[in-house]
Coordinates of C-alpha atoms in Angstrom, one line a residue:
X1127 CA -29.1 182.3 136.7
X1128 CA -30.1 182.3 133.1
X1129 CA -33.2 184.3 134.0
X1130 CA -31.2 186.8 135.8
X1131 CA -29.0 187.2 132.8
X1132 CA -32.0 187.7 130.6
X1133 CA -33.4 190.3 132.9
X1134 CA -30.3 192.3 132.9
X1135 CA -30.4 192.6 129.0
X1136 CA -32.2 195.4 127.2
X1137 CA -35.8 194.3 126.4
X1138 CA -35.6 196.0 123.0
X1139 CA -32.6 193.9 122.0
X1140 CA -34.7 190.7 122.4
X1141 CA -37.5 192.2 120.4
X1142 CA -35.6 193.4 117.3
X1143 CA -32.7 191.0 116.9
X1144 CA -33.6 187.7 115.5
X1145 CA -29.9 187.0 115.0
X1146 CA -29.4 187.1 118.7
X1147 CA -32.2 184.6 119.4
X1148 CA -30.9 182.3 116.6
X1149 CA -27.5 182.2 118.1
X1150 CA -28.7 181.9 121.6
X1151 CA -29.9 178.3 121.4
X1152 CA -27.1 177.2 123.7
X1153 CA -28.4 179.6 126.4
X1154 CA -32.0 178.3 126.0
X1155 CA -30.7 174.7 126.1
X1156 CA -29.1 175.3 129.5
X1157 CA -32.2 177.2 130.8
X1158 CA -34.8 174.6 129.9
X1159 CA -32.9 171.3 129.8
X1160 CA -34.4 170.0 133.0
X1161 CA -38.0 170.7 132.2
X1162 CA -38.2 171.3 128.4
X1163 CA -35.8 169.2 126.2
X1164 CA -37.3 170.7 123.1
X1165 CA -35.1 173.7 123.5
X1166 CA -32.0 171.8 122.5
X1167 CA -32.1 173.4 119.1
X1168 CA -34.2 176.6 118.2
X1169 CA -34.6 177.1 114.5
X1170 CA -37.9 179.0 114.7
X1171 CA -38.6 182.5 115.8
X1172 CA -39.0 182.4 119.6
X1173 CA -41.7 184.8 120.8
X1174 CA -41.0 186.7 124.0
X1175 CA -43.9 186.2 126.3
X1176 CA -43.9 187.4 129.9
X1177 CA -45.6 185.1 132.3
X1178 CA -46.7 186.1 135.8
X1179 CA -44.6 184.0 138.2
X1180 CA -42.5 184.3 141.4
X1181 CA -39.8 185.7 139.2
X1182 CA -40.2 189.2 137.7
X1183 CA -40.4 187.8 134.2
X1184 CA -40.4 184.3 132.8
X1185 CA -40.1 183.1 129.2
X1186 CA -41.3 180.0 127.4
X1187 CA -40.9 178.6 123.8
X1188 CA -44.2 177.5 122.1
X1189 CA -43.9 174.5 119.9
X1190 CA -46.2 171.4 119.6
X1191 CA -43.7 169.1 121.2
X1192 CA -42.8 171.6 123.8
X1193 CA -46.5 172.1 124.8
X1194 CA -47.0 168.3 125.1
X1195 CA -44.0 167.8 127.2
X1196 CA -44.7 170.9 129.3
X1197 CA -48.2 169.6 130.0
X1198 CA -46.8 166.2 131.1
X1199 CA -44.3 167.8 133.3
X1200 CA -46.9 170.0 134.8
X1201 CA -49.2 167.1 135.6
X1202 CA -46.3 165.2 137.1
X1203 CA -45.2 168.0 139.4
X1204 CA -48.7 168.7 140.4
X1205 CA -49.4 165.1 141.4
X1206 CA -48.5 163.7 144.8
X1207 CA -46.6 160.8 143.5
X1208 CA -43.3 162.5 143.0
X1209 CA -43.6 163.9 146.6
X1210 CA -44.0 160.4 148.0
X1211 CA -41.1 159.0 145.9
X1212 CA -38.9 161.9 147.0
X1213 CA -39.9 161.5 150.6
X1214 CA -39.3 157.8 150.6
X1215 CA -35.9 158.2 149.0
X1216 CA -34.9 160.9 151.5
X1217 CA -36.1 159.0 154.5
X1218 CA -34.4 155.8 153.3
X1219 CA -31.1 157.7 152.7
X1220 CA -31.4 159.5 156.0
X1221 CA -32.1 156.3 158.0
X1222 CA -29.3 154.5 156.3
X1223 CA -26.8 157.2 156.8
X1224 CA -27.8 157.7 160.5
X1225 CA -27.7 154.0 161.2
X1226 CA -24.2 153.7 159.7
X1227 CA -22.9 156.7 161.6
X1228 CA -24.8 156.2 164.8
X1229 CA -25.3 152.5 165.2
X1230 CA -25.8 152.5 169.0
X1231 CA -28.3 155.3 168.9
X1232 CA -30.2 153.7 166.1
X1233 CA -30.3 150.4 168.0
X1234 CA -31.6 152.2 171.0
X1235 CA -34.4 153.9 169.0
X1236 CA -35.4 150.6 167.4
X1237 CA -35.4 148.7 170.8
X1238 CA -37.4 151.5 172.5
X1239 CA -40.0 151.4 169.7
X1240 CA -40.3 147.7 170.1
X1241 CA -40.7 147.9 173.9
X1242 CA -43.2 150.7 173.6
X1243 CA -45.2 148.7 171.0
X1244 CA -45.4 145.7 173.5
X1245 CA -46.8 148.0 176.2
X1246 CA -49.2 149.7 173.8
X1247 CA -50.4 146.4 172.4
X1248 CA -51.1 145.1 175.9
X1249 CA -52.9 148.3 176.9
X1250 CA -55.1 148.4 173.9
X1251 CA -55.9 144.7 174.2
X1252 CA -56.9 145.0 177.8
X1253 CA -58.9 148.1 177.3
X1254 CA -60.8 146.5 174.4
X1255 CA -61.5 143.3 176.4
X1256 CA -62.9 145.4 179.3
X1257 CA -64.9 147.5 176.8
X1258 CA -66.5 144.5 175.1
X1259 CA -66.8 141.8 177.7
X1260 CA -67.0 143.4 181.1
X1261 CA -70.6 143.2 182.3
X1262 CA -72.1 145.7 184.7
X1263 CA -73.3 144.7 188.1
X1264 CA -77.1 144.8 188.6
X1265 CA -78.5 147.7 190.6
X1266 CA -79.0 147.2 194.3
X1267 CA -82.5 146.0 195.0
X1268 CA -83.0 144.8 191.4
X1269 CA -85.2 141.8 191.9
X1270 CA -85.4 141.1 188.1
X1271 CA -81.9 139.5 188.2
X1272 CA -81.9 136.0 189.5
X1273 CA -79.1 134.7 191.8
X1274 CA -77.9 132.5 189.0
X1275 CA -77.6 135.5 186.7
X1276 CA -75.7 137.5 189.4
X1277 CA -73.3 134.6 189.8
X1278 CA -72.8 134.4 186.1
X1279 CA -72.0 138.1 185.9
X1280 CA -69.5 137.8 188.8
X1281 CA -67.8 134.9 187.1
X1282 CA -67.6 136.8 183.8
X1283 CA -66.1 139.8 185.5
X1284 CA -63.5 137.6 187.2
X1285 CA -62.6 136.0 183.9
X1286 CA -62.0 139.4 182.3
X1287 CA -59.9 140.4 185.3
X1288 CA -57.8 137.3 185.0
X1289 CA -57.3 137.6 181.2
X1290 CA -56.4 141.3 181.5
X1291 CA -53.9 140.7 184.4
X1292 CA -52.3 137.8 182.5
X1293 CA -51.9 139.9 179.3
X1294 CA -50.3 142.8 181.3
X1295 CA -48.1 140.4 183.3
X1296 CA -46.7 138.8 180.1
X1297 CA -46.0 142.3 178.6
X1298 CA -44.2 143.4 181.8
X1299 CA -42.1 140.2 181.9
X1300 CA -41.2 140.6 178.2
X1301 CA -40.0 144.2 178.7
X1302 CA -38.5 143.6 182.2
X1303 CA -36.7 146.2 184.2
X1304 CA -38.9 149.1 185.2
X1305 CA -42.0 147.3 184.0
X1306 CA -41.3 144.5 186.5
X1307 CA -41.0 147.2 189.2
X1308 CA -44.4 148.6 188.1
X1309 CA -46.0 145.1 188.4
X1310 CA -44.5 144.7 191.9
X1311 CA -46.1 148.0 192.9
X1312 CA -49.5 146.9 191.5
X1313 CA -49.4 143.6 193.4
X1314 CA -49.6 145.5 196.7
X1315 CA -52.6 147.7 195.7
X1316 CA -55.2 145.3 197.1
X1317 CA -57.6 148.1 198.0
X1318 CA -57.8 149.3 194.4
X1319 CA -57.1 146.4 192.1
X1320 CA -59.2 143.2 192.0
X1321 CA -57.9 140.1 193.7
X1322 CA -57.2 138.5 190.3
X1323 CA -54.8 141.4 189.4
X1324 CA -53.0 141.3 192.8
X1325 CA -52.5 137.6 192.8
X1326 CA -51.3 137.5 189.2
X1327 CA -48.8 140.4 189.7
X1328 CA -47.4 138.8 192.9
X1329 CA -45.6 136.3 190.6
X1330 CA -43.4 139.3 189.5
X1331 CA -41.8 139.5 192.9
X1332 CA -39.7 136.5 191.9
X1333 CA -39.9 136.0 188.2
X1334 CA -37.1 138.3 186.8
X1335 CA -34.9 137.5 183.9
X1336 CA -31.2 137.2 184.8
X1337 CA -28.4 138.8 182.7
X1338 CA -25.5 136.7 181.6
X1339 CA -22.1 136.8 183.3
X1340 CA -20.6 138.2 180.2
X1341 CA -23.0 141.1 180.2
X1342 CA -22.3 141.7 183.9
X1343 CA -18.5 141.6 183.2
X1344 CA -18.9 144.5 180.8
X1345 CA -20.7 146.5 183.4
X1346 CA -18.1 145.8 186.1
X1347 CA -15.2 146.6 183.7
X1348 CA -16.8 149.9 182.8
X1349 CA -17.6 150.9 186.4
X1350 CA -14.7 149.5 188.3
X1351 CA -12.0 149.4 185.6
X1352 CA -11.2 145.7 186.1
X1353 CA -12.8 142.4 185.0
X1354 CA -14.5 139.9 187.2
X1355 CA -11.5 137.6 187.1
X1356 CA -9.2 140.5 188.1
X1357 CA -11.3 141.5 191.1
X1358 CA -12.6 138.2 192.4
X1359 CA -10.9 134.8 193.0
X1360 CA -14.4 133.3 193.0
X1361 CA -17.5 134.4 191.3
X1362 CA -20.6 132.2 191.4
X1363 CA -22.2 132.4 187.9
X1364 CA -25.6 131.5 189.4
X1365 CA -27.2 134.6 190.9
X1366 CA -28.4 134.5 194.5
X1367 CA -31.3 136.7 193.6
X1368 CA -32.6 138.5 190.5
X1369 CA -34.6 141.7 190.9
X1370 CA -36.1 144.0 188.4
X1371 CA -33.2 146.4 188.3
X1372 CA -30.2 144.2 189.3
X1373 CA -29.0 140.8 190.4
X1374 CA -26.7 139.6 193.2
X1375 CA -23.9 137.0 193.0
X1376 CA -21.7 135.5 195.7
X1377 CA -18.0 136.2 195.2
X1378 CA -14.7 136.2 197.0
X1379 CA -12.4 139.2 196.9
X1380 CA -9.0 138.5 195.4
X1381 CA -7.4 141.2 197.5
X1382 CA -8.1 139.8 201.0
X1383 CA -10.2 136.6 200.5
X1384 CA -13.4 138.1 202.0
X1385 CA -16.7 136.6 201.0
X1386 CA -18.9 139.3 199.5
X1387 CA -22.2 139.8 197.7
X1388 CA -21.9 141.7 194.4
X1389 CA -25.0 143.5 193.2
X1390 CA -24.8 144.4 189.5
X1391 CA -27.3 146.5 187.5
X1392 CA -28.8 144.9 184.4
X1393 CA -27.0 146.4 181.4
X1394 CA -29.8 148.1 179.6
X1395 CA -32.0 149.2 182.5
X1396 CA -30.6 152.7 182.7
X1397 CA -30.6 153.1 178.9
X1398 CA -34.3 152.3 178.6
X1399 CA -35.4 154.1 181.8
X1400 CA -36.5 157.4 180.3
X1401 CA -38.4 156.0 177.4
X1402 CA -40.0 153.3 179.6
X1403 CA -41.2 155.9 182.1
X1404 CA -42.6 158.1 179.3
X1405 CA -44.3 155.0 177.8
X1406 CA -45.9 154.1 181.2
X1407 CA -47.1 157.6 181.6
X1408 CA -48.7 157.7 178.2
X1409 CA -50.4 154.3 178.7
X1410 CA -51.8 155.5 182.1
X1411 CA -53.1 158.6 180.4
X1412 CA -54.8 156.4 177.8
X1413 CA -56.4 154.2 180.4
X1414 CA -57.7 157.2 182.2
X1415 CA -59.2 158.6 178.9
X1416 CA -61.0 155.3 178.3
X1417 CA -61.9 154.7 182.0
X1418 CA -62.1 158.1 183.7
X1419 CA -62.6 156.6 187.2
X1420 CA -59.0 155.2 187.1
X1421 CA -56.7 158.1 188.2
X1422 CA -53.3 156.4 188.3
X1423 CA -51.2 159.1 186.6
X1424 CA -49.4 159.6 189.8
X1425 CA -47.7 156.2 189.3
X1426 CA -45.7 157.6 186.4
X1427 CA -44.8 160.7 188.4
X1428 CA -43.7 158.5 191.4
X1429 CA -41.6 156.3 189.2
X1430 CA -40.0 159.4 187.6
X1431 CA -39.0 160.6 191.0
X1432 CA -37.9 157.3 192.6
X1433 CA -36.1 155.6 189.8
X1434 CA -33.0 157.8 189.6
X1435 CA -32.3 157.0 193.3
X1436 CA -32.8 153.3 192.8
X1437 CA -30.5 153.3 189.7
X1438 CA -27.6 154.9 191.5
X1439 CA -26.1 152.3 193.9
X1440 CA -24.1 155.0 195.7
X1441 CA -27.5 156.1 197.1
X1442 CA -28.0 152.5 198.1
X1443 CA -24.7 152.5 200.1
X1444 CA -25.4 155.8 201.9
X1445 CA -29.0 154.7 202.8
X1446 CA -27.7 151.4 204.2
X1447 CA -25.1 153.2 206.3
X1448 CA -27.7 155.7 207.6
X1449 CA -30.3 153.0 208.6
X1450 CA -27.5 150.9 210.2
X1451 CA -26.4 153.9 212.3
X1452 CA -30.1 154.6 213.3
X1453 CA -30.5 151.1 214.7
X1454 CA -27.0 150.7 216.2
X1455 CA -28.4 152.1 219.5
X1456 CA -31.2 149.4 219.6
X1457 CA -29.4 146.3 220.9
X1458 CA -32.8 144.7 221.6
X1459 CA -33.9 144.7 217.9
X1460 CA -32.6 141.8 215.8
X1461 CA -31.8 143.8 212.7
X1462 CA -28.7 143.3 210.5
X1463 CA -27.8 145.6 207.7
X1464 CA -25.0 144.2 205.5
X1465 CA -21.8 146.4 205.6
X1466 CA -21.2 148.2 202.3
X1467 CA -17.6 147.9 200.9
X1468 CA -17.6 149.7 197.6
X1469 CA -20.2 151.4 195.4
X1470 CA -20.4 152.9 191.9
X1471 CA -23.5 153.8 189.9
X1472 CA -24.1 150.3 188.7
X1473 CA -22.0 148.0 191.0
X1474 CA -22.3 147.5 194.7
X1475 CA -20.0 145.2 196.7
X1476 CA -21.2 144.4 200.3
X1477 CA -20.7 141.9 203.1
X1478 CA -22.2 138.5 202.4
X1479 CA -24.9 137.5 204.9
X1480 CA -26.5 134.0 204.7
X1481 CA -30.2 133.6 205.2
X1482 CA -33.5 132.9 203.5
X1483 CA -36.7 134.9 202.7
X1484 CA -38.7 135.8 205.8
X1485 CA -41.9 134.2 204.3
X1486 CA -40.3 130.7 203.8
X1487 CA -42.2 128.9 206.5
X1488 CA -40.4 125.6 205.9
X1489 CA -37.1 127.3 206.5
X1490 CA -38.4 128.9 209.7
X1491 CA -39.7 125.6 211.0
X1492 CA -36.5 123.8 210.2
X1493 CA -34.5 126.3 212.4
X1494 CA -37.2 126.6 215.1
X1495 CA -37.9 130.2 214.4
X1496 CA -41.4 131.5 215.4
X1497 CA -43.2 133.3 212.5
X1498 CA -45.0 135.4 215.2
X1499 CA -41.7 136.7 216.5
X1500 CA -40.5 137.5 213.0
X1501 CA -43.8 139.4 212.3
X1502 CA -43.5 141.3 215.6
X1503 CA -39.9 142.4 215.0
X1504 CA -40.6 143.4 211.4
X1505 CA -43.4 145.6 212.7
X1506 CA -41.1 147.1 215.4
X1507 CA -38.4 147.9 212.9
X1508 CA -40.7 149.8 210.5
X1509 CA -42.6 151.5 213.3
X1510 CA -39.2 152.8 214.5
X1511 CA -38.5 154.0 211.0
X1512 CA -41.8 155.8 210.6
X1513 CA -42.5 157.3 214.0
X1514 CA -39.0 157.8 215.5
X1515 CA -36.2 158.0 212.9
X1516 CA -38.3 159.5 210.0
X1517 CA -36.1 157.5 207.5
X1518 CA -38.3 154.8 205.9
X1519 CA -37.4 151.8 203.7
X1520 CA -40.3 151.9 201.2
X1521 CA -39.9 148.5 199.5
X1522 CA -40.2 145.8 202.3
X1523 CA -41.4 142.9 200.2
X1524 CA -40.3 139.4 201.3
X1525 CA -37.4 139.3 198.9
X1526 CA -35.8 142.3 200.8
X1527 CA -36.4 140.8 204.2
X1528 CA -34.2 137.8 205.0
X1529 CA -34.0 135.7 208.2
X1530 CA -30.6 134.4 209.5
X1531 CA -30.6 131.8 212.2
X1532 CA -28.6 132.8 215.3
X1533 CA -27.6 131.3 218.7
X1534 CA -29.5 133.3 221.3
X1535 CA -26.6 133.1 223.7
X1536 CA -24.4 135.0 221.2
X1537 CA -26.9 137.9 220.6
X1538 CA -27.8 140.9 222.7
X1539 CA -31.5 140.8 221.7
X1540 CA -32.2 137.2 222.9
X1541 CA -33.8 135.9 219.7
X1542 CA -32.6 132.9 217.7
X1543 CA -32.7 134.9 214.4
X1544 CA -31.6 138.1 212.8
X1545 CA -33.6 140.0 210.3
X1546 CA -31.5 141.0 207.3
X1547 CA -32.7 144.2 205.5
X1548 CA -31.7 144.4 201.8
X1549 CA -32.1 146.7 198.8
X1550 CA -31.7 150.2 200.2
X1551 CA -32.4 152.1 197.0
X1552 CA -35.8 153.5 197.8
X1553 CA -36.0 155.5 201.1
X1554 CA -38.0 158.6 202.1
X1555 CA -37.3 161.1 204.8
X1556 CA -40.5 161.8 206.8
X1557 CA -40.7 165.4 208.2
X1558 CA -41.3 165.7 211.9
X1559 CA -44.6 167.5 211.3
X1560 CA -45.8 164.7 209.1
X1561 CA -44.8 162.1 211.7
X1562 CA -46.7 164.0 214.4
X1563 CA -49.9 164.2 212.3
X1564 CA -49.6 160.6 211.2
X1565 CA -49.2 159.5 214.8
X1566 CA -52.2 161.6 215.8
X1567 CA -54.3 160.0 213.1
X1568 CA -53.4 156.5 214.3
X1569 CA -54.2 157.5 217.9
X1570 CA -57.6 158.7 216.8
X1571 CA -58.2 155.5 214.9
X1572 CA -57.3 153.4 218.0
X1573 CA -59.7 155.4 220.1
X1574 CA -62.4 155.4 217.5
X1575 CA -62.7 159.2 218.0
X1576 CA -64.7 160.2 214.9
X1577 CA -64.1 164.0 215.4
X1578 CA -60.4 163.6 215.6
X1579 CA -60.4 161.1 212.7
X1580 CA -62.1 163.6 210.5
X1581 CA -59.7 166.4 211.5
X1582 CA -56.4 164.5 211.1
X1583 CA -57.6 162.7 208.0
X1584 CA -58.2 166.0 206.3
X1585 CA -54.8 167.3 207.5
X1586 CA -53.0 164.3 206.1
X1587 CA -54.9 163.4 202.9
X1588 CA -56.5 166.7 201.9
X1589 CA -59.8 164.9 201.3
X1590 CA -63.1 164.6 203.1
X1591 CA -63.4 160.9 202.5
X1592 CA -62.2 160.2 206.0
X1593 CA -64.0 156.8 206.3
X1594 CA -62.3 155.5 203.1
X1595 CA -58.9 156.9 204.1
X1596 CA -59.2 155.2 207.5
X1597 CA -60.1 151.9 205.8
X1598 CA -57.1 152.1 203.5
X1599 CA -54.8 153.0 206.4
X1600 CA -55.9 150.2 208.7
X1601 CA -57.2 147.5 206.3
X1602 CA -60.4 147.4 208.5
X1603 CA -64.0 148.4 207.9
X1604 CA -65.3 151.8 209.0
X1605 CA -67.8 150.0 211.2
X1606 CA -64.9 148.3 213.1
X1607 CA -63.1 151.6 213.5
X1608 CA -66.1 153.6 214.6
X1609 CA -67.2 151.0 217.2
X1610 CA -63.7 151.3 218.8
X1611 CA -63.0 147.7 218.1
X1612 CA -59.7 148.2 216.3
X1613 CA -57.7 146.9 219.3
X1614 CA -60.1 144.2 220.2
X1615 CA -59.7 140.7 218.6
X1616 CA -63.2 140.8 217.1
X1617 CA -62.9 141.7 213.5
X1618 CA -61.2 140.0 210.5
X1619 CA -57.4 140.0 210.4
X1620 CA -57.6 141.5 206.9
X1621 CA -60.4 143.3 205.1
X1622 CA -61.7 141.8 201.8
X1623 CA -61.6 144.7 199.4
X1624 CA -62.9 142.6 196.6
X1625 CA -66.2 142.0 198.3
X1626 CA -66.4 145.7 199.2
X1627 CA -65.9 146.6 195.5
X1628 CA -68.7 144.2 194.5
X1629 CA -71.1 145.8 197.0
X1630 CA -70.0 149.4 196.3
X1631 CA -69.4 149.9 192.5
X1632 CA -68.3 153.5 193.1
X1633 CA -65.6 152.4 195.6
X1634 CA -62.7 152.2 193.0
X1635 CA -63.4 155.8 191.9
X1636 CA -63.3 157.0 195.5
X1637 CA -60.1 155.2 196.3
X1638 CA -58.3 156.5 193.3
X1639 CA -59.5 160.0 194.2
X1640 CA -58.0 159.6 197.7
X1641 CA -54.7 158.3 196.3
X1642 CA -54.5 161.1 193.8
X1643 CA -55.0 163.7 196.5
X1644 CA -52.6 162.5 199.2
X1645 CA -49.0 163.8 199.3
X1646 CA -46.4 161.5 197.6
X1647 CA -44.7 160.7 200.9
X1648 CA -48.0 159.4 202.3
X1649 CA -48.6 157.2 199.3
X1650 CA -45.2 155.5 199.9
X1651 CA -46.1 155.1 203.5
X1652 CA -49.4 153.4 202.5
X1653 CA -47.5 151.2 200.0
X1654 CA -45.1 150.2 202.8
X1655 CA -48.0 149.3 205.1
X1656 CA -49.6 147.2 202.3
X1657 CA -46.4 145.3 201.8
X1658 CA -46.0 144.6 205.5
X1659 CA -49.6 143.3 205.7
X1660 CA -48.8 141.0 202.8
X1661 CA -45.7 139.7 204.7
X1662 CA -47.9 139.1 207.8
X1663 CA -50.5 137.2 205.7
X1664 CA -47.8 134.9 204.4
X1665 CA -46.2 134.4 207.9
X1666 CA -49.6 133.4 209.4
X1667 CA -50.9 131.5 206.4
X1668 CA -51.1 128.2 208.2
X1669 CA -52.4 129.6 211.5
X1670 CA -56.1 129.6 212.5
X1671 CA -58.1 132.8 212.1
X1672 CA -58.1 133.5 215.9
X1673 CA -54.3 133.5 215.9
X1674 CA -54.3 135.9 212.9
X1675 CA -56.7 138.2 214.7
X1676 CA -54.6 138.2 217.9
X1677 CA -51.4 138.9 215.9
X1678 CA -53.2 141.8 214.1
X1679 CA -54.3 143.3 217.5
X1680 CA -50.8 143.1 218.8
X1681 CA -49.7 144.9 215.7
X1682 CA -52.2 147.7 216.5
X1683 CA -50.9 148.0 220.0
X1684 CA -47.3 148.2 218.9
X1685 CA -48.3 150.9 216.5
X1686 CA -50.0 152.7 219.4
X1687 CA -46.9 152.6 221.4
X1688 CA -44.8 154.3 218.7
X1689 CA -47.6 156.8 218.1
X1690 CA -47.3 157.8 221.7
X1691 CA -43.5 158.1 221.3
X1692 CA -43.8 160.4 218.3
X1693 CA -46.5 162.6 220.0
X1694 CA -44.5 162.8 223.2
X1695 CA -41.3 163.8 221.3
X1696 CA -43.3 166.4 219.2
X1697 CA -44.8 168.0 222.3
X1698 CA -41.5 168.0 224.2
X1699 CA -40.0 169.8 221.2
X1700 CA -42.8 172.3 221.1
X1701 CA -42.2 173.1 224.8
X1702 CA -38.5 173.7 224.2
X1703 CA -39.1 175.9 221.2
X1704 CA -41.8 177.9 223.0
X1705 CA -39.2 178.6 225.8
X1706 CA -36.6 179.7 223.3
X1707 CA -39.0 181.9 221.3
X1708 CA -40.7 183.8 224.1
X1709 CA -38.2 183.6 226.9
X1710 CA -40.9 184.3 229.5
X1711 CA -41.6 180.7 230.8
X1712 CA -39.8 180.1 234.0
X1713 CA -37.6 177.0 234.3
X1714 CA -39.9 175.4 236.8
X1715 CA -42.9 175.8 234.5
X1716 CA -40.9 174.3 231.6
X1717 CA -39.8 171.3 233.7
X1718 CA -43.4 170.8 235.0
X1719 CA -44.7 170.7 231.4
X1720 CA -42.0 168.3 230.3
X1721 CA -42.7 166.0 233.3
X1722 CA -46.5 166.1 232.7
X1723 CA -45.9 165.2 229.1
X1724 CA -43.6 162.3 230.0
X1725 CA -46.0 161.0 232.7
X1726 CA -48.9 161.1 230.3
X1727 CA -46.9 159.0 227.9
X1728 CA -45.8 156.6 230.6
X1729 CA -49.4 156.1 231.8
X1730 CA -50.8 155.3 228.4
X1731 CA -47.9 153.2 227.4
X1732 CA -48.1 151.1 230.6
X1733 CA -51.8 150.4 229.9
X1734 CA -50.8 149.3 226.3
X1735 CA -48.1 147.1 227.7
X1736 CA -50.5 145.3 230.1
X1737 CA -53.1 144.9 227.3
X1738 CA -50.4 143.6 225.0
X1739 CA -49.3 141.0 227.5
X1740 CA -52.9 139.8 227.9
X1741 CA -53.3 139.4 224.2
X1742 CA -50.0 137.7 223.9
X1743 CA -50.9 135.1 226.5
X1744 CA -54.3 134.7 224.9
X1745 CA -52.7 134.1 221.5
X1746 CA -50.3 131.6 223.0
X1747 CA -53.1 129.6 224.6
X1748 CA -55.0 129.7 221.3
X1749 CA -52.0 128.3 219.4
X1750 CA -51.5 125.6 222.0
X1751 CA -55.2 124.6 221.7
X1752 CA -54.8 124.6 217.9
X1753 CA -51.7 122.4 218.0
X1754 CA -53.3 120.1 220.5
X1755 CA -56.3 119.6 218.2
X1756 CA -54.1 118.9 215.2
X1757 CA -52.0 116.4 217.2
X1758 CA -54.9 114.4 218.7
X1759 CA -57.5 115.0 216.0
X1760 CA -59.9 116.8 218.2

């Protein structure tokens, strides 16, 4: 302001009037007190000297003390020290003020940074371990490497896999929530990940940290408007099950005394979801930049699409009601879907159904339940979902499939058990065109028709790696498929992908390329298939290989039946639509085509039924022989 005043004055007045300058010391003191204290008193003649600056004119007073202080000030302001001090003070004041005014947000930021640092540390540690200690396999035909050296290399690679998987598992368990969900997904990717990774991650199916009852009470009060004691006359503090996103408690309603299961979301899962998904995506991008052959960025995209549905329990309720209605017409299928009573975003109250995990072999033996029957009915249920209903439960791990003992005389299906389907948060609707193409692909695989396999594989996956896509889909080698032996009990019950990766170093890159190219809905179908295979492996863990092979073949035949159903329905729909579009087909022609379509289905399905009966009897005789040998030591 002082400079503006000086500029407004007449320049000649400053030049000819020493009296003005002598009596203007107060003005100079105000103008230069912050940077030049020497202007407190001006007894000498001040010389007006224009200096080129941002202002039109600037003025300074030249004295020895003034020059010295001016130089010091100039050096200080030109240095970076004052900027660092000012920045530190500003940041400290800003953080302090923001924390006081927005404590919850500040806590969220700090917690998110901590969780992200755990994920980043694990990612860097694993990447560094692989970079330094993971040996390359010798080239095929390289005779310079001895068998002992090859074995040492394989052991070193396995050790790195185990260390890396354990580091990642500990990080996922420490963060919990969505990270546990990611680990569960990785445990099913046996065709991509080494066996050491899959076996390590399978522990995450059960190891989830439970929230306290006090924390759950806050969630219930916020969502339902009442506390636990007001809503329930009994509330078991020990959870029945703890999952990655929620946990379930047994309770009794105070209103009518009904026994219920209460599913409550972990308090901070929704809060951390966005930052956790972003962190996972960044970490996957980093892994891809270090190891370009790993193309798993779609995992982050899939989580971003699926998680909002799983975090809203109202979606869980509507999905359960839909799947219950779909199977209400199938009295011969032993499926029970708990009745949903009340749902909010984070709290779900449902009918309480007693039972145990489907892979608990001791529980099955105790109640006289056949693991083979459990496996067969699980396969039927999910084949119905995929090929007929087009409404698929995409998370069928053993914790979501319970077995409840029943008296066969009291049931319509004739079995001594019910299958209880839980956790209805993750479903996908399969379009009719997709179901038809998927059924045609399976039909071609069953026949070993290479031409049709190539065609439908490209239609479904958009890739030319048909042999690899077929292997992922069936879990069998291409040689088994091409030799038309898929429905013959000759091959292994489950393909060993670890040995394949050892023999084909480029296999992982090709598999990730296939998974990155397929549509998202097909990836979820493949994931569902993998989880169902894992359930079958556990159900037949104590059975001889021949029984496992027969069970696998029966599974293929059951799939073939539902493929025929889907194809027959699609063709019948095309016949009806062609009639409505053109209007030139006579009624008799239309009826003839429909009858031909139905007869073709009946003919093939009858052949499958006969073959299934033969395999079933063969499996029964093999099991009897196995039991006889164990009883009498033969």
